[in-house]
XYZ file of C-alpha atoms in Angstrom:
376
model
C -27.030 -92.734 194.787
C -24.170 -90.210 194.723
C -21.434 -90.613 192.120
C -17.995 -89.035 191.804
C -17.585 -85.933 189.673
C -16.677 -87.515 186.310
C -14.200 -85.537 184.201
C -13.535 -86.776 180.660
C -10.103 -85.783 179.337
C -8.874 -86.205 175.763
C -6.813 -84.650 172.984
C -7.896 -84.855 169.346
C -6.771 -83.737 165.935
C -8.645 -81.027 164.061
C -10.651 -83.747 162.304
C -11.566 -85.511 165.543
C -9.107 -88.406 165.774
C -7.369 -89.679 168.907
C -4.478 -91.240 167.014
C -3.355 -92.317 163.565
C -2.843 -95.905 162.406
C 0.928 -95.931 162.738
C 2.836 -98.093 165.200
C 3.935 -95.148 167.352
C 1.526 -93.118 169.446
C 0.606 -89.810 167.783
C 1.479 -87.012 170.208
C -1.331 -84.471 170.091
C -0.664 -82.381 173.209
C 2.088 -79.828 173.724
C 4.630 -79.990 176.596
C 2.732 -77.300 178.473
C -0.506 -79.223 178.075
C 1.111 -82.427 179.340
C 1.986 -80.443 182.449
C -1.629 -79.262 182.724
C -2.809 -82.881 182.531
C -0.340 -83.746 185.281
C -1.848 -80.979 187.409
C -5.350 -82.327 186.809
C -4.227 -85.845 187.705
C -2.783 -84.532 190.949
C -6.155 -82.956 191.814
C -8.323 -86.080 191.479
C -8.908 -89.145 193.612
C -8.811 -91.675 190.773
C -7.911 -91.981 187.088
C -9.754 -94.417 184.826
C -8.879 -95.877 181.424
C -10.299 -98.764 179.461
C -8.420 -102.013 179.053
C -8.037 -101.285 175.346
C -6.010 -98.188 176.172
C -3.715 -100.267 178.398
C -3.177 -102.693 175.529
C -2.662 -99.974 172.908
C -0.562 -97.441 174.843
C 0.907 -99.306 177.842
C 0.619 -96.118 179.980
C 1.999 -95.612 183.491
C -0.695 -93.043 184.345
C 1.286 -91.231 187.037
C 1.521 -87.803 188.616
C 4.984 -86.898 187.352
C 5.676 -83.738 189.352
C 7.438 -84.456 192.683
C 6.056 -81.185 194.053
C 2.487 -82.196 193.247
C 2.957 -85.634 194.770
C 4.406 -84.000 197.895
C 1.409 -81.674 198.099
C -0.911 -84.666 197.959
C 0.828 -86.447 200.811
C 1.025 -83.238 202.847
C -2.779 -83.013 202.517
C -3.152 -86.564 203.826
C -3.873 -88.087 200.418
C -2.073 -90.977 198.692
C 0.967 -89.985 196.661
C -0.770 -91.158 193.488
C -4.475 -91.291 192.610
C -6.163 -94.683 192.514
C -5.731 -96.223 189.047
C -8.865 -97.816 187.594
C -9.523 -99.881 184.498
C -12.626 -101.494 183.038
C -12.801 -104.716 181.045
C -15.671 -106.994 180.117
C -13.442 -109.960 179.299
C -10.563 -109.705 181.777
C -8.143 -109.687 178.830
C -5.294 -107.864 180.574
C -1.518 -108.008 180.278
C -0.087 -108.685 183.761
C 3.257 -107.213 182.645
C 1.800 -103.839 181.571
C 3.350 -100.785 183.232
C -0.092 -99.789 184.523
C 0.136 -102.459 187.262
C 3.724 -101.898 188.335
C 3.899 -98.132 188.802
C 2.065 -95.701 191.049
C -0.216 -96.583 193.935
C -3.344 -98.704 194.286
C -5.115 -100.245 191.296
C -8.617 -101.605 190.773
C -10.193 -103.573 187.913
C -13.942 -103.476 187.292
C -15.146 -106.373 185.216
C -17.800 -109.059 184.788
C -18.061 -112.392 186.608
C -16.323 -114.075 183.684
C -13.706 -111.347 183.408
C -12.947 -111.518 187.132
C -12.096 -115.209 186.884
C -9.728 -114.537 183.996
C -8.067 -111.494 185.623
C -7.440 -113.400 188.852
C -6.077 -116.383 186.935
C -3.634 -114.047 185.188
C -2.391 -112.791 188.550
C -3.260 -109.143 187.866
C -1.741 -106.992 190.626
C -4.954 -105.141 191.498
C -8.198 -105.340 193.424
C -10.602 -107.133 191.048
C -14.281 -106.205 191.433
C -17.015 -108.022 189.528
C -20.094 -106.037 188.528
C -22.087 -109.150 187.620
C -22.911 -110.665 184.252
C -22.427 -107.333 182.452
C -20.597 -104.070 183.016
C -22.731 -101.462 184.764
C -21.320 -97.930 184.830
C -23.702 -96.719 187.517
C -22.790 -99.587 189.804
C -19.105 -98.916 189.104
C -19.418 -95.229 190.004
C -21.417 -96.020 193.151
C -18.701 -98.463 194.254
C -15.949 -95.924 193.625
C -17.839 -93.282 195.596
C -19.154 -95.354 198.493
C -16.456 -97.995 198.960
C -13.280 -96.329 197.685
C -14.135 -92.750 198.700
C -13.583 -91.304 195.212
C -15.093 -87.838 194.833
C -13.348 -86.749 191.618
C -12.703 -89.209 188.802
C -10.606 -88.356 185.752
C -11.313 -90.522 182.673
C -8.505 -90.569 180.122
C -9.962 -92.968 177.580
C -10.385 -94.565 175.315
C -13.073 -93.480 172.957
C -15.441 -96.318 173.850
C -15.314 -95.437 177.543
C -15.888 -91.734 176.836
C -18.777 -92.568 174.521
C -20.532 -94.819 177.030
C -20.274 -92.300 179.860
C -21.702 -89.520 177.684
C -24.429 -91.773 176.291
C -25.558 -92.678 179.799
C -25.475 -89.083 181.044
C -22.748 -89.790 183.592
C -20.106 -87.259 182.532
C -19.977 -84.004 184.501
C -17.269 -82.321 182.461
C -15.359 -82.730 179.199
C -11.837 -81.293 178.889
C -10.991 -81.464 175.204
C -7.676 -80.380 173.702
C -7.665 -79.574 169.996
C -4.319 -80.129 168.277
C -3.261 -78.448 164.980
C -3.014 -81.741 163.107
C -5.077 -83.549 160.488
C -5.164 -87.355 160.480
C -7.615 -88.004 157.645
C -7.554 -91.810 157.969
C -11.068 -93.283 158.438
C -9.510 -96.345 160.089
C -7.931 -94.273 162.853
C -9.636 -94.188 166.274
C -12.065 -91.369 166.961
C -12.875 -89.810 170.301
C -16.579 -90.718 170.229
C -18.391 -93.631 168.679
C -21.765 -93.512 166.924
C -25.217 -92.791 168.249
C -27.441 -92.474 171.271
C -25.983 -89.508 173.130
C -27.835 -88.033 176.106
C -25.471 -85.077 176.501
C -27.467 -82.788 174.190
C -25.885 -79.441 173.454
C -22.799 -79.031 175.622
C -22.171 -75.797 177.515
C -18.773 -74.199 176.851
C -17.350 -73.016 180.176
C -13.733 -72.252 179.255
C -11.337 -71.914 176.333
C -7.612 -71.555 176.812
C -4.666 -71.416 174.414
C -1.772 -73.600 175.596
C 1.181 -73.179 173.243
C -0.136 -74.470 169.893
C -3.161 -76.362 171.215
C -6.514 -75.139 172.535
C -8.202 -76.446 175.670
C -12.003 -76.383 175.650
C -13.989 -77.265 178.768
C -17.615 -78.292 178.372
C -20.437 -79.379 180.669
C -23.376 -81.544 179.516
C -26.785 -79.891 179.834
C -29.420 -82.437 178.774
C -31.684 -83.990 181.420
C -31.573 -87.730 182.027
C -34.041 -90.235 180.613
C -35.572 -93.567 181.485
C -35.829 -93.014 185.221
C -32.148 -92.214 185.638
C -30.442 -89.062 186.847
C -27.731 -87.660 184.599
C -24.771 -85.473 185.471
C -26.747 -82.599 183.933
C -29.653 -83.393 186.280
C -27.314 -82.908 189.204
C -26.029 -79.622 187.741
C -29.530 -78.197 187.289
C -30.705 -79.367 190.710
C -27.712 -77.702 192.351
C -28.701 -74.510 190.519
C -32.267 -74.812 191.834
C -30.908 -75.178 195.363
C -28.706 -72.119 194.838
C -31.731 -70.123 193.661
C -33.502 -70.996 196.905
C -30.849 -69.017 198.741
C -31.963 -65.887 196.818
C -35.465 -65.967 198.351
C -36.392 -63.254 200.833
C -36.676 -65.182 204.121
C -40.134 -65.903 205.489
C -41.532 -67.352 208.714
C -44.581 -68.741 206.917
C -43.220 -70.311 203.716
C -40.229 -72.252 202.463
C -37.466 -70.791 200.329
C -37.446 -72.768 197.088
C -35.685 -72.475 193.731
C -36.777 -73.955 190.389
C -35.403 -74.280 186.852
C -37.229 -75.516 183.737
C -34.940 -77.190 181.169
C -35.759 -78.468 177.668
C -34.816 -81.963 176.538
C -31.840 -80.610 174.563
C -30.433 -78.919 177.674
C -31.681 -75.391 176.937
C -32.720 -73.488 180.043
C -36.265 -72.251 179.475
C -36.786 -70.323 182.718
C -35.889 -70.114 186.380
C -37.610 -68.742 189.445
C -37.644 -68.671 193.215
C -40.148 -68.159 196.006
C -41.294 -64.571 196.642
C -39.614 -63.429 193.435
C -39.992 -59.845 192.190
C -41.668 -58.666 195.346
C -44.609 -61.100 195.134
C -44.924 -62.345 198.730
C -46.815 -65.538 197.850
C -45.437 -66.697 194.484
C -43.849 -70.160 194.510
C -40.682 -71.108 192.654
C -42.208 -73.461 190.067
C -45.054 -70.988 189.517
C -42.595 -68.131 188.929
C -40.513 -70.143 186.461
C -43.419 -71.607 184.452
C -45.067 -68.172 184.157
C -42.093 -66.994 182.084
C -42.622 -69.655 179.402
C -45.381 -69.328 176.751
C -48.068 -71.903 177.477
C -47.908 -73.167 173.872
C -44.132 -73.753 173.886
C -43.845 -77.307 172.455
C -40.681 -77.946 174.454
C -42.664 -78.132 177.700
C -43.925 -81.631 176.884
C -40.408 -83.057 177.103
C -38.959 -80.575 179.596
C -37.815 -81.210 183.166
C -38.654 -79.064 186.175
C -35.876 -78.974 188.782
C -37.016 -77.796 192.182
C -35.227 -77.759 195.504
C -38.453 -78.796 197.309
C -41.048 -81.108 195.774
C -43.977 -79.221 194.175
C -46.757 -78.467 196.626
C -50.199 -80.087 196.521
C -51.965 -77.681 198.899
C -51.690 -73.914 199.279
C -53.879 -71.178 200.717
C -52.415 -68.242 198.787
C -53.382 -69.244 195.224
C -56.040 -71.526 193.712
C -53.602 -73.901 192.006
C -50.769 -75.738 193.806
C -47.462 -76.189 192.001
C -47.911 -79.897 191.259
C -51.065 -78.986 189.345
C -49.304 -76.125 187.545
C -46.533 -78.476 186.432
C -49.059 -80.956 185.032
C -51.156 -78.223 183.385
C -48.017 -76.964 181.618
C -47.578 -80.422 180.103
C -44.340 -81.202 181.922
C -43.971 -84.869 182.779
C -40.568 -84.993 184.469
C -39.560 -83.456 187.797
C -36.277 -83.708 189.700
C -36.259 -82.592 193.315
C -33.940 -82.637 196.298
C -36.281 -82.613 199.286
C -39.676 -84.058 200.196
C -41.898 -81.450 201.854
C -41.994 -81.773 205.645
C -45.247 -81.202 207.584
C -44.147 -77.780 208.811
C -47.060 -76.042 207.089
C -49.056 -78.860 205.460
C -49.824 -82.240 206.985
C -49.072 -85.282 204.822
C -47.814 -83.269 201.843
C -47.009 -85.543 198.895
C -46.270 -83.643 195.725
C -44.122 -86.514 194.483
C -46.960 -88.985 194.897
C -49.484 -86.702 193.196
C -47.225 -86.187 190.197
C -46.447 -89.892 189.847
C -50.140 -90.773 190.125
C -50.775 -88.425 187.190
C -48.121 -90.202 185.110
C -45.159 -87.888 185.638
C -41.659 -89.173 186.330
C -40.228 -87.841 189.586
C -36.639 -88.318 190.759
C -35.721 -87.435 194.331
C -31.958 -86.883 194.639
C -31.611 -86.940 198.393
C -27.901 -86.191 198.338
C -28.852 -82.548 197.677
C -31.367 -82.342 200.520
C -28.883 -80.495 202.727
C -28.420 -77.800 200.081
C -32.196 -77.444 199.740
C -32.680 -77.191 203.495
C -29.889 -74.656 204.074
C -31.935 -71.510 203.272
C -34.744 -72.864 205.475
C -32.806 -73.488 208.666
C -34.860 -70.897 210.536
C -38.007 -72.957 209.862
C -36.612 -76.360 210.713
C -35.293 -75.711 214.204
């Protein structure tokens, strides 16, 4: 299922703390960075914080610039983004400023928490996710029911940690402030253990007065049958590589990327690469990796079209090449149509051999785009 683009936003001290233990909120950002955050808020469809942040900070969570609010309404969008909070217990203060400023609000909670929130008279749409909180269900609801395409998450640390652990964060915007807190009892940005993000990719650094903004993207593939934000990134790249293929009337244009479990790109390839008129994308990518590379056993192959099971041009189809390489996880955007092969089923062949295959159909259009001349 498609999710919104999830952007984690936070400011920390040099030693990684969100705040100190004093009664007043520790201001980590500079005035210019507060304005940058306002600009980001104005660009998204919804802003999410945990209930603990509402209790601790009593934020309004608004777009403060009148010009930015006017630009939103001129574009046919609400003046303010949807405000979202998450609580397992429904322990919410109905008098908090969060509920009485800005536009629409929504609370995601459990069955038990929904009863409590409604009894408190919380001025928001209360949505139960069942007996327990489920981040994937929450993101699906935001995307499919509320039309949220970009979600900004402003905290707290528990919320940020859970989204990274579950591979659901697409981007981290982290501001580093020139302060040291040094109190082990103070709240940290991330809690302990279990991260799926792997090594993050630095995509931007920017000095803003006396703080530094660093933008990162997760790179590690998902696990346990689930697609991560990094899976979606790599699959989009595979689809983009398909557009680099020399067009053919007798074969599909396909792109492929092989990625290690820690998020390191091992190789990429595309159909008809380097002047070879019959090479396939997965074949081209795997050929660039030493056969004895131990990372292959836990790697993921991303391919815009599922690996083939029949081909006339070479003795080994791509599904077989993937299995021979030791790879046991494949993420693809598009099941092969019967344009050239009847009853093609690379996904089925891989699964029968014990490989995990995820088909992310929301990217099928991107995979088909370079093949429009073959599809009619």
